[in-house]
């Protein structure tokens, strides 16, 4: 087999092995990389040169993981060595801490490298997941990245990849840092707020049993914060959080959480008010939460009392509600069911 060569880069020995792969001097690479990142961190006069060096070294790492125009993707042994170097030198955290100092393309390279290394498997094991479990500050640093506009989306990309792994999602959910998302989803920069909400949703919906256990154990704290989202002055935040609430309540894993939520008369009042919002989209999402209150066969007395007090008004309101959705069979079936349920409501026997 004809051997392939790579352009000389700090850390590489321009010497092809017998199988056509490239020999890699990890010691030399580590020294160059750490020296360059340290120079960036200190903000030294040579920072621009250091930035170029970091970008070059990131390109070299990508060459190992993904291959390039000059090289093929390298063997698992070389990738394993590279991963171990990243663990041993704490380089993943160092890079994330200095992400704002790395140029634009380099930031994207860091995210690609991080996500690729994270997906590595050795049989049933995920070495990088195991490593990050021992270094949770990596997760918390990524979360705080939402506070810095120049790296927020890169950090979001890496966080959502982490959220795919239950062990990492659990660390985030059960940390105080999770509650920062209730602030991040309301920031004024639309792209960042949307990205933060995507990560927030992933954490609450990806691992059903984990999420259910978390919500049950932290119900008061989570829903006190969640109420602020539902009352937000930001239309997008309200609509997204209302839609997610409906998904959470209708997920069978969250039965205990759902039962508790729909037993609170304040929650019912909020949904009834949102049914009358100016925004039709808000109305529609509120309908999908409101229907859970009505469909509950074991309504607590405070809930039943509110529905009975408003029985005629609700029947009239729902009859005219979104009449133009004539082609949406599921919606119309649900609406007809709710109207029937409300018409048939009766006071409890002891009243």
C-alpha positions as YAML, in Angstrom:
chain: A
units: angstrom
residues:
- id: 1
  name: UNK
  ca: [0.00, 0.00, 0.00]
- id: 2
  name: UNK
  ca: [1.30, 3.41, -0.89]
- id: 3
  name: UNK
  ca: [1.77, 5.45, 2.28]
- id: 4
  name: UNK
  ca: [0.11, 8.83, 2.76]
- id: 5
  name: UNK
  ca: [1.93, 11.84, 4.22]
- id: 6
  name: UNK
  ca: [0.66, 14.81, 6.08]
- id: 7
  name: UNK
  ca: [1.85, 18.40, 6.07]
- id: 8
  name: UNK
  ca: [4.29, 18.97, 8.87]
- id: 9
  name: UNK
  ca: [2.45, 20.17, 11.96]
- id: 10
  name: UNK
  ca: [3.72, 20.56, 15.51]
- id: 11
  name: UNK
  ca: [3.17, 17.19, 17.13]
- id: 12
  name: UNK
  ca: [3.35, 15.12, 13.97]
- id: 13
  name: UNK
  ca: [6.26, 13.11, 12.78]
- id: 14
  name: UNK
  ca: [6.17, 13.16, 9.03]
- id: 15
  name: UNK
  ca: [6.84, 9.43, 9.04]
- id: 16
  name: UNK
  ca: [4.30, 6.99, 7.70]
- id: 17
  name: UNK
  ca: [3.90, 3.66, 9.46]
- id: 18
  name: UNK
  ca: [3.95, 0.39, 7.54]
- id: 19
  name: UNK
  ca: [0.13, 0.28, 7.43]
- id: 20
  name: UNK
  ca: [-0.12, 3.74, 5.90]
- id: 21
  name: UNK
  ca: [-1.15, 5.52, 9.11]
- id: 22
  name: UNK
  ca: [0.70, 8.54, 10.45]
- id: 23
  name: UNK
  ca: [3.01, 8.38, 13.47]
- id: 24
  name: UNK
  ca: [2.12, 10.97, 16.06]
- id: 25
  name: UNK
  ca: [4.44, 12.37, 18.68]
- id: 26
  name: UNK
  ca: [1.98, 12.94, 21.52]
- id: 27
  name: UNK
  ca: [4.56, 14.43, 23.85]
- id: 28
  name: UNK
  ca: [5.57, 17.06, 21.32]
- id: 29
  name: UNK
  ca: [1.94, 17.75, 20.43]
- id: 30
  name: UNK
  ca: [0.92, 18.09, 24.06]
- id: 31
  name: UNK
  ca: [3.72, 20.55, 24.78]
- id: 32
  name: UNK
  ca: [2.88, 22.73, 21.77]
- id: 33
  name: UNK
  ca: [-0.84, 22.66, 22.41]
- id: 34
  name: UNK
  ca: [-0.66, 23.41, 26.13]
- id: 35
  name: UNK
  ca: [1.92, 26.14, 25.56]
- id: 36
  name: UNK
  ca: [-0.28, 27.81, 22.96]
- id: 37
  name: UNK
  ca: [-3.45, 27.56, 25.06]
- id: 38
  name: UNK
  ca: [-1.62, 28.87, 28.13]
- id: 39
  name: UNK
  ca: [-0.41, 31.86, 26.12]
- id: 40
  name: UNK
  ca: [-4.00, 32.52, 25.07]
- id: 41
  name: UNK
  ca: [-5.19, 32.19, 28.66]
- id: 42
  name: UNK
  ca: [-2.66, 34.71, 29.92]
- id: 43
  name: UNK
  ca: [-3.44, 37.17, 27.15]
- id: 44
  name: UNK
  ca: [0.24, 37.53, 26.31]
- id: 45
  name: UNK
  ca: [1.53, 39.80, 23.57]
- id: 46
  name: UNK
  ca: [2.05, 36.77, 21.38]
- id: 47
  name: UNK
  ca: [-1.60, 35.81, 21.78]
- id: 48
  name: UNK
  ca: [-2.30, 36.20, 18.06]
- id: 49
  name: UNK
  ca: [0.47, 33.76, 17.21]
- id: 50
  name: UNK
  ca: [-0.77, 31.45, 19.97]
- id: 51
  name: UNK
  ca: [-4.26, 31.62, 18.48]
- id: 52
  name: UNK
  ca: [-2.87, 30.51, 15.12]
- id: 53
  name: UNK
  ca: [-1.01, 27.67, 16.82]
- id: 54
  name: UNK
  ca: [-4.13, 26.51, 18.68]
- id: 55
  name: UNK
  ca: [-6.10, 26.56, 15.42]
- id: 56
  name: UNK
  ca: [-3.35, 24.53, 13.73]
- id: 57
  name: UNK
  ca: [-3.29, 21.98, 16.54]
- id: 58
  name: UNK
  ca: [-7.09, 21.67, 16.50]
- id: 59
  name: UNK
  ca: [-6.83, 20.97, 12.78]
- id: 60
  name: UNK
  ca: [-4.30, 18.24, 13.52]
- id: 61
  name: UNK
  ca: [-6.66, 16.63, 16.03]
- id: 62
  name: UNK
  ca: [-9.53, 16.79, 13.54]
- id: 63
  name: UNK
  ca: [-7.25, 15.09, 11.03]
- id: 64
  name: UNK
  ca: [-6.87, 12.14, 13.38]
- id: 65
  name: UNK
  ca: [-10.58, 11.93, 14.19]
- id: 66
  name: UNK
  ca: [-12.11, 12.65, 10.80]
- id: 67
  name: UNK
  ca: [-9.29, 12.41, 8.26]
- id: 68
  name: UNK
  ca: [-8.54, 15.22, 5.83]
- id: 69
  name: UNK
  ca: [-7.61, 15.87, 2.22]
- id: 70
  name: UNK
  ca: [-4.12, 14.59, 3.03]
- id: 71
  name: UNK
  ca: [-4.83, 11.75, 5.43]
- id: 72
  name: UNK
  ca: [-7.31, 9.03, 6.06]
- id: 73
  name: UNK
  ca: [-9.12, 8.67, 9.38]
- id: 74
  name: UNK
  ca: [-6.66, 7.15, 11.80]
- id: 75
  name: UNK
  ca: [-6.82, 3.83, 13.62]
- id: 76
  name: UNK
  ca: [-8.77, 3.33, 16.83]
- id: 77
  name: UNK
  ca: [-5.47, 2.88, 18.70]
- id: 78
  name: UNK
  ca: [-4.32, 6.37, 17.71]
- id: 79
  name: UNK
  ca: [-7.73, 7.85, 18.55]
- id: 80
  name: UNK
  ca: [-7.61, 6.08, 21.94]
- id: 81
  name: UNK
  ca: [-4.15, 7.56, 22.60]
- id: 82
  name: UNK
  ca: [-5.39, 11.00, 21.64]
- id: 83
  name: UNK
  ca: [-8.40, 10.65, 23.95]
- id: 84
  name: UNK
  ca: [-6.19, 9.60, 26.84]
- id: 85
  name: UNK
  ca: [-3.96, 12.63, 26.28]
- id: 86
  name: UNK
  ca: [-7.01, 14.89, 26.37]
- id: 87
  name: UNK
  ca: [-8.05, 13.31, 29.67]
- id: 88
  name: UNK
  ca: [-4.59, 13.33, 31.26]
- id: 89
  name: UNK
  ca: [-3.86, 16.96, 30.38]
- id: 90
  name: UNK
  ca: [-7.35, 18.23, 31.29]
- id: 91
  name: UNK
  ca: [-7.29, 19.76, 27.81]
- id: 92
  name: UNK
  ca: [-11.04, 19.48, 27.21]
- id: 93
  name: UNK
  ca: [-11.78, 21.79, 30.15]
- id: 94
  name: UNK
  ca: [-8.89, 24.10, 29.28]
- id: 95
  name: UNK
  ca: [-10.19, 24.49, 25.73]
- id: 96
  name: UNK
  ca: [-13.74, 25.16, 26.91]
- id: 97
  name: UNK
  ca: [-12.50, 27.70, 29.46]
- id: 98
  name: UNK
  ca: [-10.64, 29.52, 26.70]
- id: 99
  name: UNK
  ca: [-13.20, 29.07, 23.95]
- id: 100
  name: UNK
  ca: [-13.84, 32.82, 23.70]
- id: 101
  name: UNK
  ca: [-10.14, 33.39, 22.92]
- id: 102
  name: UNK
  ca: [-10.12, 30.92, 20.02]
- id: 103
  name: UNK
  ca: [-10.98, 32.22, 16.55]
- id: 104
  name: UNK
  ca: [-14.35, 31.48, 14.91]
- id: 105
  name: UNK
  ca: [-13.49, 28.33, 12.96]
- id: 106
  name: UNK
  ca: [-11.44, 27.05, 15.89]
- id: 107
  name: UNK
  ca: [-14.51, 27.30, 18.15]
- id: 108
  name: UNK
  ca: [-16.42, 25.06, 15.75]
- id: 109
  name: UNK
  ca: [-13.45, 22.66, 15.69]
- id: 110
  name: UNK
  ca: [-13.49, 22.41, 19.50]
- id: 111
  name: UNK
  ca: [-17.19, 21.50, 19.44]
- id: 112
  name: UNK
  ca: [-16.67, 18.90, 16.71]
- id: 113
  name: UNK
  ca: [-13.71, 17.34, 18.51]
- id: 114
  name: UNK
  ca: [-15.53, 17.31, 21.86]
- id: 115
  name: UNK
  ca: [-18.65, 15.67, 20.41]
- id: 116
  name: UNK
  ca: [-16.65, 13.09, 18.47]
- id: 117
  name: UNK
  ca: [-14.57, 12.11, 21.50]
- id: 118
  name: UNK
  ca: [-17.75, 12.00, 23.61]
- id: 119
  name: UNK
  ca: [-19.34, 9.46, 21.24]
- id: 120
  name: UNK
  ca: [-16.41, 7.04, 21.51]
- id: 121
  name: UNK
  ca: [-17.37, 3.57, 22.70]
- id: 122
  name: UNK
  ca: [-15.29, 0.65, 23.89]
- id: 123
  name: UNK
  ca: [-17.82, -2.14, 23.91]
- id: 124
  name: UNK
  ca: [-20.59, -0.98, 26.22]
- id: 125
  name: UNK
  ca: [-18.37, 1.68, 27.83]
- id: 126
  name: UNK
  ca: [-18.23, 5.37, 26.95]
- id: 127
  name: UNK
  ca: [-14.79, 6.46, 28.21]
- id: 128
  name: UNK
  ca: [-15.33, 10.19, 27.76]
- id: 129
  name: UNK
  ca: [-18.68, 10.06, 29.54]
- id: 130
  name: UNK
  ca: [-16.95, 8.27, 32.42]
- id: 131
  name: UNK
  ca: [-14.21, 10.90, 32.40]
- id: 132
  name: UNK
  ca: [-16.66, 13.83, 32.46]
- id: 133
  name: UNK
  ca: [-18.51, 12.20, 35.38]
- id: 134
  name: UNK
  ca: [-15.28, 12.67, 37.35]
- id: 135
  name: UNK
  ca: [-14.89, 16.23, 36.02]
- id: 136
  name: UNK
  ca: [-18.42, 17.72, 36.25]
- id: 137
  name: UNK
  ca: [-16.90, 21.20, 36.04]
- id: 138
  name: UNK
  ca: [-16.75, 20.55, 32.29]
- id: 139
  name: UNK
  ca: [-20.56, 20.46, 32.24]
- id: 140
  name: UNK
  ca: [-20.95, 23.50, 34.46]
- id: 141
  name: UNK
  ca: [-18.47, 25.49, 32.35]
- id: 142
  name: UNK
  ca: [-20.45, 24.61, 29.23]
- id: 143
  name: UNK
  ca: [-23.67, 25.74, 30.93]
- id: 144
  name: UNK
  ca: [-22.16, 29.09, 31.90]
- id: 145
  name: UNK
  ca: [-21.15, 29.50, 28.26]
- id: 146
  name: UNK
  ca: [-24.70, 30.72, 27.63]
- id: 147
  name: UNK
  ca: [-23.67, 33.90, 29.46]
- id: 148
  name: UNK
  ca: [-21.14, 34.74, 26.75]
- id: 149
  name: UNK
  ca: [-22.60, 35.53, 23.36]
- id: 150
  name: UNK
  ca: [-19.47, 34.64, 21.39]
- id: 151
  name: UNK
  ca: [-19.43, 31.01, 22.62]
- id: 152
  name: UNK
  ca: [-23.05, 30.34, 23.63]
- id: 153
  name: UNK
  ca: [-24.06, 28.36, 20.55]
- id: 154
  name: UNK
  ca: [-20.84, 26.30, 20.56]
- id: 155
  name: UNK
  ca: [-21.40, 25.41, 24.21]
- id: 156
  name: UNK
  ca: [-25.02, 24.57, 23.46]
- id: 157
  name: UNK
  ca: [-23.96, 22.11, 20.76]
- id: 158
  name: UNK
  ca: [-21.66, 20.33, 23.21]
- id: 159
  name: UNK
  ca: [-24.21, 20.39, 26.03]
- id: 160
  name: UNK
  ca: [-26.92, 18.75, 23.95]
- id: 161
  name: UNK
  ca: [-24.48, 16.02, 23.00]
- id: 162
  name: UNK
  ca: [-23.76, 15.51, 26.70]
- id: 163
  name: UNK
  ca: [-27.50, 15.41, 27.46]
- id: 164
  name: UNK
  ca: [-27.82, 12.31, 25.27]
- id: 165
  name: UNK
  ca: [-26.02, 10.36, 28.00]
- id: 166
  name: UNK
  ca: [-28.11, 9.69, 31.07]
- id: 167
  name: UNK
  ca: [-25.21, 9.86, 33.53]
- id: 168
  name: UNK
  ca: [-24.30, 13.37, 32.34]
- id: 169
  name: UNK
  ca: [-27.91, 14.54, 32.12]
- id: 170
  name: UNK
  ca: [-28.40, 13.43, 35.72]
- id: 171
  name: UNK
  ca: [-25.43, 15.49, 36.93]
- id: 172
  name: UNK
  ca: [-26.87, 18.59, 35.24]
- id: 173
  name: UNK
  ca: [-30.47, 18.08, 36.37]
- id: 174
  name: UNK
  ca: [-29.55, 17.56, 40.02]
- id: 175
  name: UNK
  ca: [-27.19, 20.54, 40.13]
- id: 176
  name: UNK
  ca: [-28.06, 24.12, 41.01]
- id: 177
  name: UNK
  ca: [-26.74, 25.08, 37.58]
- id: 178
  name: UNK
  ca: [-29.80, 23.52, 35.96]
- id: 179
  name: UNK
  ca: [-31.93, 26.40, 37.25]
- id: 180
  name: UNK
  ca: [-29.83, 28.85, 35.25]
- id: 181
  name: UNK
  ca: [-31.71, 27.64, 32.18]
- id: 182
  name: UNK
  ca: [-34.82, 29.42, 33.42]
- id: 183
  name: UNK
  ca: [-32.85, 32.65, 32.94]
- id: 184
  name: UNK
  ca: [-31.04, 31.67, 29.75]
- id: 185
  name: UNK
  ca: [-34.24, 30.89, 27.85]
- id: 186
  name: UNK
  ca: [-35.35, 34.49, 28.42]
- id: 187
  name: UNK
  ca: [-32.23, 36.36, 27.31]
- id: 188
  name: UNK
  ca: [-32.79, 39.10, 24.76]
- id: 189
  name: UNK
  ca: [-30.67, 37.47, 22.03]
- id: 190
  name: UNK
  ca: [-33.12, 35.23, 20.17]
- id: 191
  name: UNK
  ca: [-30.58, 32.67, 18.90]
- id: 192
  name: UNK
  ca: [-29.14, 32.11, 22.36]
- id: 193
  name: UNK
  ca: [-32.55, 31.91, 24.06]
- id: 194
  name: UNK
  ca: [-33.75, 29.39, 21.46]
- id: 195
  name: UNK
  ca: [-30.60, 27.31, 21.77]
- id: 196
  name: UNK
  ca: [-30.85, 27.32, 25.57]
- id: 197
  name: UNK
  ca: [-34.47, 26.20, 25.34]
- id: 198
  name: UNK
  ca: [-33.49, 23.33, 23.03]
- id: 199
  name: UNK
  ca: [-30.96, 22.14, 25.62]
- id: 200
  name: UNK
  ca: [-33.47, 22.67, 28.45]
- id: 201
  name: UNK
  ca: [-36.06, 20.58, 26.62]
- id: 202
  name: UNK
  ca: [-33.52, 17.86, 25.83]
- id: 203
  name: UNK
  ca: [-32.61, 17.56, 29.51]
- id: 204
  name: UNK
  ca: [-36.27, 17.20, 30.54]
- id: 205
  name: UNK
  ca: [-37.43, 14.84, 27.81]
- id: 206
  name: UNK
  ca: [-34.54, 12.65, 26.57]
- id: 207
  name: UNK
  ca: [-34.38, 10.21, 29.51]
- id: 208
  name: UNK
  ca: [-37.98, 9.63, 30.55]
- id: 209
  name: UNK
  ca: [-37.49, 7.81, 33.87]
- id: 210
  name: UNK
  ca: [-34.67, 10.10, 34.98]
- id: 211
  name: UNK
  ca: [-36.74, 13.20, 34.18]
- id: 212
  name: UNK
  ca: [-39.80, 11.83, 35.96]
- id: 213
  name: UNK
  ca: [-37.78, 11.05, 39.10]
- id: 214
  name: UNK
  ca: [-36.16, 14.47, 38.99]
- id: 215
  name: UNK
  ca: [-39.44, 16.34, 38.54]
- id: 216
  name: UNK
  ca: [-41.11, 14.37, 41.35]
- id: 217
  name: UNK
  ca: [-38.21, 14.96, 43.74]
- id: 218
  name: UNK
  ca: [-37.92, 18.67, 42.92]
- id: 219
  name: UNK
  ca: [-41.51, 19.50, 42.01]
- id: 220
  name: UNK
  ca: [-41.91, 22.69, 44.06]
- id: 221
  name: UNK
  ca: [-38.63, 24.25, 43.01]
- id: 222
  name: UNK
  ca: [-38.95, 23.36, 39.33]
- id: 223
  name: UNK
  ca: [-42.54, 24.50, 38.92]
- id: 224
  name: UNK
  ca: [-42.02, 27.70, 40.88]
- id: 225
  name: UNK
  ca: [-39.41, 28.58, 38.26]
- id: 226
  name: UNK
  ca: [-41.55, 27.19, 35.44]
- id: 227
  name: UNK
  ca: [-44.44, 29.45, 36.45]
- id: 228
  name: UNK
  ca: [-42.20, 32.43, 35.68]
- id: 229
  name: UNK
  ca: [-41.75, 31.16, 32.12]
- id: 230
  name: UNK
  ca: [-45.50, 30.78, 31.65]
- id: 231
  name: UNK
  ca: [-45.97, 34.37, 32.84]
- id: 232
  name: UNK
  ca: [-43.07, 35.72, 30.79]
- id: 233
  name: UNK
  ca: [-43.52, 38.89, 28.77]
- id: 234
  name: UNK
  ca: [-41.58, 37.18, 25.98]
- id: 235
  name: UNK
  ca: [-44.06, 35.60, 23.56]
- id: 236
  name: UNK
  ca: [-41.66, 32.92, 22.29]
- id: 237
  name: UNK
  ca: [-40.73, 31.89, 25.83]
- id: 238
  name: UNK
  ca: [-44.39, 31.59, 26.84]
- id: 239
  name: UNK
  ca: [-45.36, 29.59, 23.79]
- id: 240
  name: UNK
  ca: [-42.39, 27.21, 23.98]
- id: 241
  name: UNK
  ca: [-42.72, 26.62, 27.72]
- id: 242
  name: UNK
  ca: [-46.48, 26.09, 27.44]
- id: 243
  name: UNK
  ca: [-46.01, 23.55, 24.65]
- id: 244
  name: UNK
  ca: [-43.30, 21.73, 26.62]
- id: 245
  name: UNK
  ca: [-45.53, 21.69, 29.71]
- id: 246
  name: UNK
  ca: [-48.24, 19.94, 27.70]
- id: 247
  name: UNK
  ca: [-45.74, 17.35, 26.48]
- id: 248
  name: UNK
  ca: [-44.46, 16.71, 30.00]
- id: 249
  name: UNK
  ca: [-47.93, 16.34, 31.52]
- id: 250
  name: UNK
  ca: [-49.11, 13.98, 28.78]
- id: 251
  name: UNK
  ca: [-46.07, 11.71, 29.03]
- id: 252
  name: UNK
  ca: [-47.12, 8.57, 30.92]
- id: 253
  name: UNK
  ca: [-43.82, 8.51, 32.83]
- id: 254
  name: UNK
  ca: [-44.82, 11.80, 34.47]
- id: 255
  name: UNK
  ca: [-48.16, 10.57, 35.84]
- id: 256
  name: UNK
  ca: [-47.34, 11.56, 39.44]
- id: 257
  name: UNK
  ca: [-46.16, 15.02, 38.35]
- id: 258
  name: UNK
  ca: [-49.21, 15.45, 36.13]
- id: 259
  name: UNK
  ca: [-51.57, 14.47, 38.94]
- id: 260
  name: UNK
  ca: [-50.01, 16.99, 41.27]
- id: 261
  name: UNK
  ca: [-50.03, 19.78, 38.68]
- id: 262
  name: UNK
  ca: [-53.68, 19.35, 37.72]
- id: 263
  name: UNK
  ca: [-54.73, 19.26, 41.38]
- id: 264
  name: UNK
  ca: [-53.70, 22.88, 41.87]
- id: 265
  name: UNK
  ca: [-56.54, 25.36, 41.21]
- id: 266
  name: UNK
  ca: [-54.07, 28.17, 40.49]
- id: 267
  name: UNK
  ca: [-52.72, 26.16, 37.57]
- id: 268
  name: UNK
  ca: [-56.23, 25.68, 36.21]
- id: 269
  name: UNK
  ca: [-56.98, 29.41, 36.51]
- id: 270
  name: UNK
  ca: [-53.78, 30.22, 34.62]
- id: 271
  name: UNK
  ca: [-54.71, 27.88, 31.76]
- id: 272
  name: UNK
  ca: [-58.24, 29.26, 31.56]
- id: 273
  name: UNK
  ca: [-56.81, 32.76, 31.26]
- id: 274
  name: UNK
  ca: [-54.36, 31.63, 28.60]
- id: 275
  name: UNK
  ca: [-57.23, 30.16, 26.59]
- id: 276
  name: UNK
  ca: [-58.36, 33.78, 26.14]
- id: 277
  name: UNK
  ca: [-54.93, 35.15, 25.13]
- id: 278
  name: UNK
  ca: [-54.74, 37.32, 22.01]
- id: 279
  name: UNK
  ca: [-52.28, 34.90, 20.42]
- id: 280
  name: UNK
  ca: [-54.04, 31.95, 18.82]
- id: 281
  name: UNK
  ca: [-50.90, 29.85, 19.21]
- id: 282
  name: UNK
  ca: [-50.87, 30.48, 22.96]
- id: 283
  name: UNK
  ca: [-54.58, 29.61, 23.09]
- id: 284
  name: UNK
  ca: [-53.98, 26.37, 21.24]
- id: 285
  name: UNK
  ca: [-51.10, 25.24, 23.49]
- id: 286
  name: UNK
  ca: [-53.13, 26.21, 26.58]
- id: 287
  name: UNK
  ca: [-55.98, 24.03, 25.30]
- id: 288
  name: UNK
  ca: [-53.71, 20.98, 25.41]
- id: 289
  name: UNK
  ca: [-52.90, 21.61, 29.07]
- id: 290
  name: UNK
  ca: [-56.47, 22.59, 30.00]
- id: 291
  name: UNK
  ca: [-57.84, 19.32, 28.59]
- id: 292
  name: UNK
  ca: [-55.79, 17.36, 31.15]
- id: 293
  name: UNK
  ca: [-57.63, 19.11, 34.00]
- id: 294
  name: UNK
  ca: [-61.03, 18.33, 32.48]
- id: 295
  name: UNK
  ca: [-60.22, 14.75, 31.52]
- id: 296
  name: UNK
  ca: [-59.07, 13.86, 35.04]
- id: 297
  name: UNK
  ca: [-61.67, 11.39, 36.39]
- id: 298
  name: UNK
  ca: [-60.70, 12.16, 39.98]
- id: 299
  name: UNK
  ca: [-60.90, 15.94, 40.11]
- id: 300
  name: UNK
  ca: [-60.21, 17.44, 43.55]
- id: 301
  name: UNK
  ca: [-63.05, 19.55, 44.90]
- id: 302
  name: UNK
  ca: [-61.30, 22.95, 44.28]
- id: 303
  name: UNK
  ca: [-60.82, 22.02, 40.60]
- id: 304
  name: UNK
  ca: [-64.37, 20.77, 40.21]
- id: 305
  name: UNK
  ca: [-65.74, 23.91, 41.88]
- id: 306
  name: UNK
  ca: [-63.98, 26.18, 39.39]
- id: 307
  name: UNK
  ca: [-65.24, 24.17, 36.43]
- id: 308
  name: UNK
  ca: [-68.80, 24.12, 37.80]
- id: 309
  name: UNK
  ca: [-68.81, 27.87, 38.44]
- id: 310
  name: UNK
  ca: [-67.80, 28.43, 34.83]
- id: 311
  name: UNK
  ca: [-69.68, 25.48, 33.32]
- id: 312
  name: UNK
  ca: [-71.98, 27.37, 30.93]
- id: 313
  name: UNK
  ca: [-69.33, 29.91, 29.93]
- id: 314
  name: UNK
  ca: [-66.80, 27.16, 29.20]
- id: 315
  name: UNK
  ca: [-69.26, 25.18, 27.05]
- id: 316
  name: UNK
  ca: [-70.10, 28.31, 25.07]
- id: 317
  name: UNK
  ca: [-66.46, 29.34, 24.79]
- id: 318
  name: UNK
  ca: [-65.20, 25.93, 23.66]
- id: 319
  name: UNK
  ca: [-68.01, 25.54, 21.13]
- id: 320
  name: UNK
  ca: [-66.68, 28.61, 19.30]
- id: 321
  name: UNK
  ca: [-63.01, 27.91, 20.07]
- id: 322
  name: UNK
  ca: [-60.83, 27.73, 16.91]
- id: 323
  name: UNK
  ca: [-63.75, 26.78, 14.69]
- id: 324
  name: UNK
  ca: [-61.55, 27.28, 11.62]
- id: 325
  name: UNK
  ca: [-59.55, 24.16, 12.50]
- id: 326
  name: UNK
  ca: [-62.17, 22.06, 10.75]
- id: 327
  name: UNK
  ca: [-59.60, 19.73, 9.15]
- id: 328
  name: UNK
  ca: [-57.83, 18.94, 12.42]
- id: 329
  name: UNK
  ca: [-59.73, 15.79, 13.38]
- id: 330
  name: UNK
  ca: [-57.85, 15.11, 16.59]
- id: 331
  name: UNK
  ca: [-58.36, 18.63, 17.88]
- id: 332
  name: UNK
  ca: [-62.09, 18.57, 17.06]
- id: 333
  name: UNK
  ca: [-62.53, 15.17, 18.69]
- id: 334
  name: UNK
  ca: [-60.79, 16.40, 21.83]
- id: 335
  name: UNK
  ca: [-62.81, 19.60, 21.87]
- id: 336
  name: UNK
  ca: [-66.09, 17.68, 21.54]
- id: 337
  name: UNK
  ca: [-64.99, 15.37, 24.34]
- id: 338
  name: UNK
  ca: [-64.19, 18.31, 26.65]
- id: 339
  name: UNK
  ca: [-67.52, 19.99, 25.92]
- id: 340
  name: UNK
  ca: [-69.32, 16.73, 26.74]
- id: 341
  name: UNK
  ca: [-67.33, 16.27, 29.96]
- id: 342
  name: UNK
  ca: [-67.99, 19.82, 31.12]
- id: 343
  name: UNK
  ca: [-71.73, 19.58, 30.33]
- id: 344
  name: UNK
  ca: [-71.97, 16.40, 32.42]
- id: 345
  name: UNK
  ca: [-70.12, 17.82, 35.45]
- id: 346
  name: UNK
  ca: [-72.04, 17.52, 38.71]
- id: 347
  name: UNK
  ca: [-71.22, 18.61, 42.26]
- id: 348
  name: UNK
  ca: [-69.79, 16.01, 44.59]
- id: 349
  name: UNK
  ca: [-72.49, 14.09, 46.52]
- id: 350
  name: UNK
  ca: [-71.68, 15.74, 49.86]
- id: 351
  name: UNK
  ca: [-72.29, 19.27, 48.49]
...
